[in-house]
mmCIF file with all atom_site columns, C-alpha atoms in Angstrom:
data_model
loop_
_atom_site.group_PDB
_atom_site.id
_atom_site.type_symbol
_atom_site.label_atom_id
_atom_site.label_alt_id
_atom_site.label_comp_id
_atom_site.label_asym_id
_atom_site.label_entity_id
_atom_site.label_seq_id
_atom_site.pdbx_PDB_ins_code
_atom_site.Cartn_x
_atom_site.Cartn_y
_atom_site.Cartn_z
_atom_site.occupancy
_atom_site.B_iso_or_equiv
_atom_site.pdbx_formal_charge
_atom_site.auth_seq_id
_atom_site.auth_comp_id
_atom_site.auth_asym_id
_atom_site.auth_atom_id
_atom_site.pdbx_PDB_model_num
ATOM 1   C CA . UNK A 1 1   ? -71.891 143.990 -91.576  1.00 0.00 ? 1   UNK A CA 1
ATOM 2   C CA . UNK A 1 2   ? -72.287 147.515 -92.903  1.00 0.00 ? 2   UNK A CA 1
ATOM 3   C CA . UNK A 1 3   ? -70.868 148.697 -96.181  1.00 0.00 ? 3   UNK A CA 1
ATOM 4   C CA . UNK A 1 4   ? -67.396 150.122 -95.518  1.00 0.00 ? 4   UNK A CA 1
ATOM 5   C CA . UNK A 1 5   ? -67.930 152.983 -97.947  1.00 0.00 ? 5   UNK A CA 1
ATOM 6   C CA . UNK A 1 6   ? -70.848 154.264 -95.859  1.00 0.00 ? 6   UNK A CA 1
ATOM 7   C CA . UNK A 1 7   ? -68.355 155.172 -93.124  1.00 0.00 ? 7   UNK A CA 1
ATOM 8   C CA . UNK A 1 8   ? -67.588 158.893 -92.633  1.00 0.00 ? 8   UNK A CA 1
ATOM 9   C CA . UNK A 1 9   ? -63.937 158.592 -93.685  1.00 0.00 ? 9   UNK A CA 1
ATOM 10  C CA . UNK A 1 10  ? -65.133 157.534 -97.168  1.00 0.00 ? 10  UNK A CA 1
ATOM 11  C CA . UNK A 1 11  ? -67.854 160.179 -97.495  1.00 0.00 ? 11  UNK A CA 1
ATOM 12  C CA . UNK A 1 12  ? -68.345 162.499 -100.442 1.00 0.00 ? 12  UNK A CA 1
ATOM 13  C CA . UNK A 1 13  ? -67.228 165.456 -98.297  1.00 0.00 ? 13  UNK A CA 1
ATOM 14  C CA . UNK A 1 14  ? -63.909 163.772 -97.521  1.00 0.00 ? 14  UNK A CA 1
ATOM 15  C CA . UNK A 1 15  ? -63.256 162.824 -101.151 1.00 0.00 ? 15  UNK A CA 1
ATOM 16  C CA . UNK A 1 16  ? -64.059 166.358 -102.313 1.00 0.00 ? 16  UNK A CA 1
ATOM 17  C CA . UNK A 1 17  ? -61.789 167.805 -99.622  1.00 0.00 ? 17  UNK A CA 1
ATOM 18  C CA . UNK A 1 18  ? -59.027 165.395 -100.652 1.00 0.00 ? 18  UNK A CA 1
ATOM 19  C CA . UNK A 1 19  ? -59.318 166.615 -104.248 1.00 0.00 ? 19  UNK A CA 1
ATOM 20  C CA . UNK A 1 20  ? -59.076 170.302 -103.314 1.00 0.00 ? 20  UNK A CA 1
ATOM 21  C CA . UNK A 1 21  ? -56.285 169.702 -100.776 1.00 0.00 ? 21  UNK A CA 1
ATOM 22  C CA . UNK A 1 22  ? -54.274 167.771 -103.352 1.00 0.00 ? 22  UNK A CA 1
ATOM 23  C CA . UNK A 1 23  ? -54.729 170.544 -105.933 1.00 0.00 ? 23  UNK A CA 1
ATOM 24  C CA . UNK A 1 24  ? -53.518 173.103 -103.372 1.00 0.00 ? 24  UNK A CA 1
ATOM 25  C CA . UNK A 1 25  ? -50.444 171.027 -102.505 1.00 0.00 ? 25  UNK A CA 1
ATOM 26  C CA . UNK A 1 26  ? -49.494 170.399 -106.133 1.00 0.00 ? 26  UNK A CA 1
ATOM 27  C CA . UNK A 1 27  ? -49.700 174.118 -106.929 1.00 0.00 ? 27  UNK A CA 1
ATOM 28  C CA . UNK A 1 28  ? -47.732 175.200 -103.847 1.00 0.00 ? 28  UNK A CA 1
ATOM 29  C CA . UNK A 1 29  ? -45.019 172.632 -104.598 1.00 0.00 ? 29  UNK A CA 1
ATOM 30  C CA . UNK A 1 30  ? -44.526 174.319 -107.982 1.00 0.00 ? 30  UNK A CA 1
ATOM 31  C CA . UNK A 1 31  ? -44.851 177.910 -106.785 1.00 0.00 ? 31  UNK A CA 1
ATOM 32  C CA . UNK A 1 32  ? -41.381 178.762 -108.113 1.00 0.00 ? 32  UNK A CA 1
ATOM 33  C CA . UNK A 1 33  ? -42.887 178.421 -111.611 1.00 0.00 ? 33  UNK A CA 1
ATOM 34  C CA . UNK A 1 34  ? -45.532 181.085 -110.993 1.00 0.00 ? 34  UNK A CA 1
ATOM 35  C CA . UNK A 1 35  ? -45.545 184.846 -110.628 1.00 0.00 ? 35  UNK A CA 1
ATOM 36  C CA . UNK A 1 36  ? -46.681 186.558 -107.455 1.00 0.00 ? 36  UNK A CA 1
ATOM 37  C CA . UNK A 1 37  ? -49.951 187.571 -109.120 1.00 0.00 ? 37  UNK A CA 1
ATOM 38  C CA . UNK A 1 38  ? -50.585 183.969 -110.259 1.00 0.00 ? 38  UNK A CA 1
ATOM 39  C CA . UNK A 1 39  ? -50.034 182.711 -106.717 1.00 0.00 ? 39  UNK A CA 1
ATOM 40  C CA . UNK A 1 40  ? -52.269 185.381 -105.189 1.00 0.00 ? 40  UNK A CA 1
ATOM 41  C CA . UNK A 1 41  ? -55.042 184.678 -107.697 1.00 0.00 ? 41  UNK A CA 1
ATOM 42  C CA . UNK A 1 42  ? -54.802 180.941 -107.035 1.00 0.00 ? 42  UNK A CA 1
ATOM 43  C CA . UNK A 1 43  ? -54.919 181.477 -103.266 1.00 0.00 ? 43  UNK A CA 1
ATOM 44  C CA . UNK A 1 44  ? -57.813 183.918 -103.616 1.00 0.00 ? 44  UNK A CA 1
ATOM 45  C CA . UNK A 1 45  ? -59.864 181.201 -105.286 1.00 0.00 ? 45  UNK A CA 1
ATOM 46  C CA . UNK A 1 46  ? -58.764 178.007 -103.538 1.00 0.00 ? 46  UNK A CA 1
ATOM 47  C CA . UNK A 1 47  ? -58.645 179.346 -99.972  1.00 0.00 ? 47  UNK A CA 1
ATOM 48  C CA . UNK A 1 48  ? -62.417 179.823 -99.610  1.00 0.00 ? 48  UNK A CA 1
ATOM 49  C CA . UNK A 1 49  ? -62.948 176.398 -101.185 1.00 0.00 ? 49  UNK A CA 1
ATOM 50  C CA . UNK A 1 50  ? -60.503 174.798 -98.726  1.00 0.00 ? 50  UNK A CA 1
ATOM 51  C CA . UNK A 1 51  ? -62.260 176.551 -95.876  1.00 0.00 ? 51  UNK A CA 1
ATOM 52  C CA . UNK A 1 52  ? -65.687 175.379 -97.040  1.00 0.00 ? 52  UNK A CA 1
ATOM 53  C CA . UNK A 1 53  ? -64.571 171.797 -97.652  1.00 0.00 ? 53  UNK A CA 1
ATOM 54  C CA . UNK A 1 54  ? -62.642 171.750 -94.358  1.00 0.00 ? 54  UNK A CA 1
ATOM 55  C CA . UNK A 1 55  ? -65.739 172.883 -92.479  1.00 0.00 ? 55  UNK A CA 1
ATOM 56  C CA . UNK A 1 56  ? -67.682 169.981 -94.019  1.00 0.00 ? 56  UNK A CA 1
ATOM 57  C CA . UNK A 1 57  ? -65.285 167.245 -92.892  1.00 0.00 ? 57  UNK A CA 1
ATOM 58  C CA . UNK A 1 58  ? -67.270 164.696 -90.881  1.00 0.00 ? 58  UNK A CA 1
ATOM 59  C CA . UNK A 1 59  ? -66.700 163.591 -87.328  1.00 0.00 ? 59  UNK A CA 1
ATOM 60  C CA . UNK A 1 60  ? -64.656 160.402 -87.488  1.00 0.00 ? 60  UNK A CA 1
ATOM 61  C CA . UNK A 1 61  ? -64.033 157.899 -84.719  1.00 0.00 ? 61  UNK A CA 1
ATOM 62  C CA . UNK A 1 62  ? -60.430 156.738 -84.827  1.00 0.00 ? 62  UNK A CA 1
ATOM 63  C CA . UNK A 1 63  ? -60.100 153.037 -84.090  1.00 0.00 ? 63  UNK A CA 1
ATOM 64  C CA . UNK A 1 64  ? -56.283 152.899 -84.016  1.00 0.00 ? 64  UNK A CA 1
ATOM 65  C CA . UNK A 1 65  ? -54.018 155.909 -83.477  1.00 0.00 ? 65  UNK A CA 1
ATOM 66  C CA . UNK A 1 66  ? -50.901 153.832 -84.240  1.00 0.00 ? 66  UNK A CA 1
ATOM 67  C CA . UNK A 1 67  ? -51.395 154.472 -87.956  1.00 0.00 ? 67  UNK A CA 1
ATOM 68  C CA . UNK A 1 68  ? -51.128 158.246 -87.570  1.00 0.00 ? 68  UNK A CA 1
ATOM 69  C CA . UNK A 1 69  ? -48.106 159.788 -89.293  1.00 0.00 ? 69  UNK A CA 1
ATOM 70  C CA . UNK A 1 70  ? -46.642 163.121 -90.337  1.00 0.00 ? 70  UNK A CA 1
ATOM 71  C CA . UNK A 1 71  ? -44.865 163.315 -93.663  1.00 0.00 ? 71  UNK A CA 1
ATOM 72  C CA . UNK A 1 72  ? -43.749 166.890 -94.339  1.00 0.00 ? 72  UNK A CA 1
ATOM 73  C CA . UNK A 1 73  ? -40.266 167.469 -92.969  1.00 0.00 ? 73  UNK A CA 1
ATOM 74  C CA . UNK A 1 74  ? -38.969 170.716 -91.526  1.00 0.00 ? 74  UNK A CA 1
ATOM 75  C CA . UNK A 1 75  ? -36.742 171.085 -94.592  1.00 0.00 ? 75  UNK A CA 1
ATOM 76  C CA . UNK A 1 76  ? -39.709 170.700 -96.946  1.00 0.00 ? 76  UNK A CA 1
ATOM 77  C CA . UNK A 1 77  ? -41.684 173.258 -94.946  1.00 0.00 ? 77  UNK A CA 1
ATOM 78  C CA . UNK A 1 78  ? -38.752 175.702 -95.065  1.00 0.00 ? 78  UNK A CA 1
ATOM 79  C CA . UNK A 1 79  ? -38.394 175.261 -98.827  1.00 0.00 ? 79  UNK A CA 1
ATOM 80  C CA . UNK A 1 80  ? -42.076 176.084 -99.347  1.00 0.00 ? 80  UNK A CA 1
ATOM 81  C CA . UNK A 1 81  ? -41.928 178.973 -96.875  1.00 0.00 ? 81  UNK A CA 1
ATOM 82  C CA . UNK A 1 82  ? -38.797 180.513 -98.410  1.00 0.00 ? 82  UNK A CA 1
ATOM 83  C CA . UNK A 1 83  ? -40.143 180.258 -101.957 1.00 0.00 ? 83  UNK A CA 1
ATOM 84  C CA . UNK A 1 84  ? -43.438 181.886 -100.994 1.00 0.00 ? 84  UNK A CA 1
ATOM 85  C CA . UNK A 1 85  ? -41.694 184.575 -98.953  1.00 0.00 ? 85  UNK A CA 1
ATOM 86  C CA . UNK A 1 86  ? -39.459 185.335 -101.926 1.00 0.00 ? 86  UNK A CA 1
ATOM 87  C CA . UNK A 1 87  ? -42.516 185.613 -104.200 1.00 0.00 ? 87  UNK A CA 1
ATOM 88  C CA . UNK A 1 88  ? -44.550 187.774 -101.802 1.00 0.00 ? 88  UNK A CA 1
ATOM 89  C CA . UNK A 1 89  ? -41.497 189.909 -100.965 1.00 0.00 ? 89  UNK A CA 1
ATOM 90  C CA . UNK A 1 90  ? -42.546 193.178 -99.297  1.00 0.00 ? 90  UNK A CA 1
ATOM 91  C CA . UNK A 1 91  ? -46.195 192.079 -99.355  1.00 0.00 ? 91  UNK A CA 1
ATOM 92  C CA . UNK A 1 92  ? -45.593 188.992 -97.200  1.00 0.00 ? 92  UNK A CA 1
ATOM 93  C CA . UNK A 1 93  ? -46.478 190.565 -93.858  1.00 0.00 ? 93  UNK A CA 1
ATOM 94  C CA . UNK A 1 94  ? -49.951 191.664 -92.887  1.00 0.00 ? 94  UNK A CA 1
ATOM 95  C CA . UNK A 1 95  ? -51.794 192.581 -89.700  1.00 0.00 ? 95  UNK A CA 1
ATOM 96  C CA . UNK A 1 96  ? -54.916 191.062 -88.188  1.00 0.00 ? 96  UNK A CA 1
ATOM 97  C CA . UNK A 1 97  ? -56.846 191.070 -84.927  1.00 0.00 ? 97  UNK A CA 1
ATOM 98  C CA . UNK A 1 98  ? -56.554 187.814 -82.974  1.00 0.00 ? 98  UNK A CA 1
ATOM 99  C CA . UNK A 1 99  ? -59.774 187.363 -81.035  1.00 0.00 ? 99  UNK A CA 1
ATOM 100 C CA . UNK A 1 100 ? -58.186 184.503 -79.068  1.00 0.00 ? 100 UNK A CA 1
ATOM 101 C CA . UNK A 1 101 ? -55.437 186.682 -77.585  1.00 0.00 ? 101 UNK A CA 1
ATOM 102 C CA . UNK A 1 102 ? -55.710 188.240 -74.119  1.00 0.00 ? 102 UNK A CA 1
ATOM 103 C CA . UNK A 1 103 ? -55.867 191.719 -75.653  1.00 0.00 ? 103 UNK A CA 1
ATOM 104 C CA . UNK A 1 104 ? -58.044 191.284 -78.710  1.00 0.00 ? 104 UNK A CA 1
ATOM 105 C CA . UNK A 1 105 ? -57.649 194.944 -79.650  1.00 0.00 ? 105 UNK A CA 1
ATOM 106 C CA . UNK A 1 106 ? -53.942 194.709 -80.462  1.00 0.00 ? 106 UNK A CA 1
ATOM 107 C CA . UNK A 1 107 ? -53.084 193.859 -84.064  1.00 0.00 ? 107 UNK A CA 1
ATOM 108 C CA . UNK A 1 108 ? -50.874 190.839 -84.678  1.00 0.00 ? 108 UNK A CA 1
ATOM 109 C CA . UNK A 1 109 ? -48.280 190.683 -87.443  1.00 0.00 ? 109 UNK A CA 1
ATOM 110 C CA . UNK A 1 110 ? -48.527 187.619 -89.671  1.00 0.00 ? 110 UNK A CA 1
ATOM 111 C CA . UNK A 1 111 ? -46.846 186.233 -92.767  1.00 0.00 ? 111 UNK A CA 1
ATOM 112 C CA . UNK A 1 112 ? -48.658 184.985 -95.860  1.00 0.00 ? 112 UNK A CA 1
ATOM 113 C CA . UNK A 1 113 ? -45.731 182.672 -96.592  1.00 0.00 ? 113 UNK A CA 1
ATOM 114 C CA . UNK A 1 114 ? -45.858 181.182 -93.102  1.00 0.00 ? 114 UNK A CA 1
ATOM 115 C CA . UNK A 1 115 ? -49.640 180.794 -93.207  1.00 0.00 ? 115 UNK A CA 1
ATOM 116 C CA . UNK A 1 116 ? -49.657 179.026 -96.550  1.00 0.00 ? 116 UNK A CA 1
ATOM 117 C CA . UNK A 1 117 ? -46.613 176.878 -95.712  1.00 0.00 ? 117 UNK A CA 1
ATOM 118 C CA . UNK A 1 118 ? -48.400 175.782 -92.525  1.00 0.00 ? 118 UNK A CA 1
ATOM 119 C CA . UNK A 1 119 ? -51.549 175.013 -94.500  1.00 0.00 ? 119 UNK A CA 1
ATOM 120 C CA . UNK A 1 120 ? -49.443 173.092 -97.009  1.00 0.00 ? 120 UNK A CA 1
ATOM 121 C CA . UNK A 1 121 ? -47.923 170.992 -94.224  1.00 0.00 ? 121 UNK A CA 1
ATOM 122 C CA . UNK A 1 122 ? -51.295 170.094 -92.706  1.00 0.00 ? 122 UNK A CA 1
ATOM 123 C CA . UNK A 1 123 ? -52.907 169.328 -96.061  1.00 0.00 ? 123 UNK A CA 1
ATOM 124 C CA . UNK A 1 124 ? -49.956 167.388 -97.491  1.00 0.00 ? 124 UNK A CA 1
ATOM 125 C CA . UNK A 1 125 ? -49.843 165.265 -94.337  1.00 0.00 ? 125 UNK A CA 1
ATOM 126 C CA . UNK A 1 126 ? -53.584 164.651 -94.761  1.00 0.00 ? 126 UNK A CA 1
ATOM 127 C CA . UNK A 1 127 ? -53.249 163.716 -98.445  1.00 0.00 ? 127 UNK A CA 1
ATOM 128 C CA . UNK A 1 128 ? -50.315 161.372 -97.840  1.00 0.00 ? 128 UNK A CA 1
ATOM 129 C CA . UNK A 1 129 ? -51.915 159.619 -94.867  1.00 0.00 ? 129 UNK A CA 1
ATOM 130 C CA . UNK A 1 130 ? -55.306 159.327 -96.549  1.00 0.00 ? 130 UNK A CA 1
ATOM 131 C CA . UNK A 1 131 ? -53.733 157.647 -99.580  1.00 0.00 ? 131 UNK A CA 1
ATOM 132 C CA . UNK A 1 132 ? -52.571 154.708 -97.474  1.00 0.00 ? 132 UNK A CA 1
ATOM 133 C CA . UNK A 1 133 ? -54.675 151.638 -98.065  1.00 0.00 ? 133 UNK A CA 1
ATOM 134 C CA . UNK A 1 134 ? -55.485 151.255 -94.371  1.00 0.00 ? 134 UNK A CA 1
ATOM 135 C CA . UNK A 1 135 ? -58.846 152.301 -92.980  1.00 0.00 ? 135 UNK A CA 1
ATOM 136 C CA . UNK A 1 136 ? -57.356 153.472 -89.671  1.00 0.00 ? 136 UNK A CA 1
ATOM 137 C CA . UNK A 1 137 ? -54.908 155.705 -91.568  1.00 0.00 ? 137 UNK A CA 1
ATOM 138 C CA . UNK A 1 138 ? -57.821 157.326 -93.400  1.00 0.00 ? 138 UNK A CA 1
ATOM 139 C CA . UNK A 1 139 ? -59.650 157.817 -90.098  1.00 0.00 ? 139 UNK A CA 1
ATOM 140 C CA . UNK A 1 140 ? -56.586 159.454 -88.544  1.00 0.00 ? 140 UNK A CA 1
ATOM 141 C CA . UNK A 1 141 ? -56.097 161.662 -91.593  1.00 0.00 ? 141 UNK A CA 1
ATOM 142 C CA . UNK A 1 142 ? -59.655 162.998 -91.471  1.00 0.00 ? 142 UNK A CA 1
ATOM 143 C CA . UNK A 1 143 ? -59.689 163.330 -87.684  1.00 0.00 ? 143 UNK A CA 1
ATOM 144 C CA . UNK A 1 144 ? -56.398 165.263 -87.564  1.00 0.00 ? 144 UNK A CA 1
ATOM 145 C CA . UNK A 1 145 ? -57.245 167.469 -90.524  1.00 0.00 ? 145 UNK A CA 1
ATOM 146 C CA . UNK A 1 146 ? -60.599 168.436 -88.980  1.00 0.00 ? 146 UNK A CA 1
ATOM 147 C CA . UNK A 1 147 ? -58.888 169.155 -85.659  1.00 0.00 ? 147 UNK A CA 1
ATOM 148 C CA . UNK A 1 148 ? -56.175 171.248 -87.344  1.00 0.00 ? 148 UNK A CA 1
ATOM 149 C CA . UNK A 1 149 ? -58.823 173.090 -89.374  1.00 0.00 ? 149 UNK A CA 1
ATOM 150 C CA . UNK A 1 150 ? -60.584 174.112 -86.173  1.00 0.00 ? 150 UNK A CA 1
ATOM 151 C CA . UNK A 1 151 ? -57.415 175.044 -84.290  1.00 0.00 ? 151 UNK A CA 1
ATOM 152 C CA . UNK A 1 152 ? -55.024 176.360 -86.937  1.00 0.00 ? 152 UNK A CA 1
ATOM 153 C CA . UNK A 1 153 ? -55.384 176.427 -90.690  1.00 0.00 ? 153 UNK A CA 1
ATOM 154 C CA . UNK A 1 154 ? -58.998 177.605 -90.724  1.00 0.00 ? 154 UNK A CA 1
ATOM 155 C CA . UNK A 1 155 ? -57.777 180.723 -88.922  1.00 0.00 ? 155 UNK A CA 1
ATOM 156 C CA . UNK A 1 156 ? -54.828 181.059 -91.301  1.00 0.00 ? 156 UNK A CA 1
ATOM 157 C CA . UNK A 1 157 ? -57.167 181.096 -94.292  1.00 0.00 ? 157 UNK A CA 1
ATOM 158 C CA . UNK A 1 158 ? -59.624 183.595 -92.856  1.00 0.00 ? 158 UNK A CA 1
ATOM 159 C CA . UNK A 1 159 ? -56.862 185.935 -91.685  1.00 0.00 ? 159 UNK A CA 1
ATOM 160 C CA . UNK A 1 160 ? -54.920 185.778 -94.951  1.00 0.00 ? 160 UNK A CA 1
ATOM 161 C CA . UNK A 1 161 ? -57.943 186.131 -97.238  1.00 0.00 ? 161 UNK A CA 1
ATOM 162 C CA . UNK A 1 162 ? -58.414 189.808 -96.439  1.00 0.00 ? 162 UNK A CA 1
ATOM 163 C CA . UNK A 1 163 ? -54.714 190.488 -97.067  1.00 0.00 ? 163 UNK A CA 1
ATOM 164 C CA . UNK A 1 164 ? -54.892 188.690 -100.426 1.00 0.00 ? 164 UNK A CA 1
ATOM 165 C CA . UNK A 1 165 ? -57.973 190.659 -101.430 1.00 0.00 ? 165 UNK A CA 1
ATOM 166 C CA . UNK A 1 166 ? -56.205 193.886 -100.492 1.00 0.00 ? 166 UNK A CA 1
ATOM 167 C CA . UNK A 1 167 ? -53.093 192.991 -102.498 1.00 0.00 ? 167 UNK A CA 1
ATOM 168 C CA . UNK A 1 168 ? -55.140 192.145 -105.572 1.00 0.00 ? 168 UNK A CA 1
ATOM 169 C CA . UNK A 1 169 ? -57.468 195.134 -105.485 1.00 0.00 ? 169 UNK A CA 1
ATOM 170 C CA . UNK A 1 170 ? -55.798 197.894 -103.435 1.00 0.00 ? 170 UNK A CA 1
ATOM 171 C CA . UNK A 1 171 ? -54.973 199.939 -106.506 1.00 0.00 ? 171 UNK A CA 1
ATOM 172 C CA . UNK A 1 172 ? -58.106 200.992 -108.369 1.00 0.00 ? 172 UNK A CA 1
ATOM 173 C CA . UNK A 1 173 ? -56.119 201.022 -111.607 1.00 0.00 ? 173 UNK A CA 1
ATOM 174 C CA . UNK A 1 174 ? -55.866 197.212 -111.365 1.00 0.00 ? 174 UNK A CA 1
ATOM 175 C CA . UNK A 1 175 ? -59.652 196.899 -111.596 1.00 0.00 ? 175 UNK A CA 1
ATOM 176 C CA . UNK A 1 176 ? -59.432 197.027 -115.383 1.00 0.00 ? 176 UNK A CA 1
ATOM 177 C CA . UNK A 1 177 ? -56.718 194.396 -115.769 1.00 0.00 ? 177 UNK A CA 1
ATOM 178 C CA . UNK A 1 178 ? -58.256 191.169 -117.086 1.00 0.00 ? 178 UNK A CA 1
ATOM 179 C CA . UNK A 1 179 ? -55.819 189.052 -115.038 1.00 0.00 ? 179 UNK A CA 1
ATOM 180 C CA . UNK A 1 180 ? -57.347 190.539 -111.880 1.00 0.00 ? 180 UNK A CA 1
ATOM 181 C CA . UNK A 1 181 ? -60.941 189.946 -112.887 1.00 0.00 ? 181 UNK A CA 1
#
């Protein structure tokens, strides 16, 4: 019998992703304690790391889909969304080109708060399911998170990253502020 910890759901890439995802969730859950600039700076740094770690999640074969669960409620999502929207205020909306739309030349309006609340939901569900002491739950957590990375939150990160960069550095006078370095 093979060593259980050699299985993909226990790999170094999964554990590292779990660590970063948990850090993201803990910060977002306490976003009311932070200023807009603190949130933007955090997202500027953790988003590329989430993207990288998400892209490195292994292919996992799920043995039992009965252990799959979702944990974040609609009310929890709305609380996160509303807090972020309040923090971002007039800077919440941004435009991007959706290359998956029928007319890829038309800009699409998006919301930073919605993007990061969606990412929170997917990552919190991953963290909660992965923490269960059942191998099939861990398999489902990794499988779903990789699937959602490819279909949803990977796009959210890449679309929002340019908007975050713009908000942090659009005014050349902010270049000299240490908090924006």
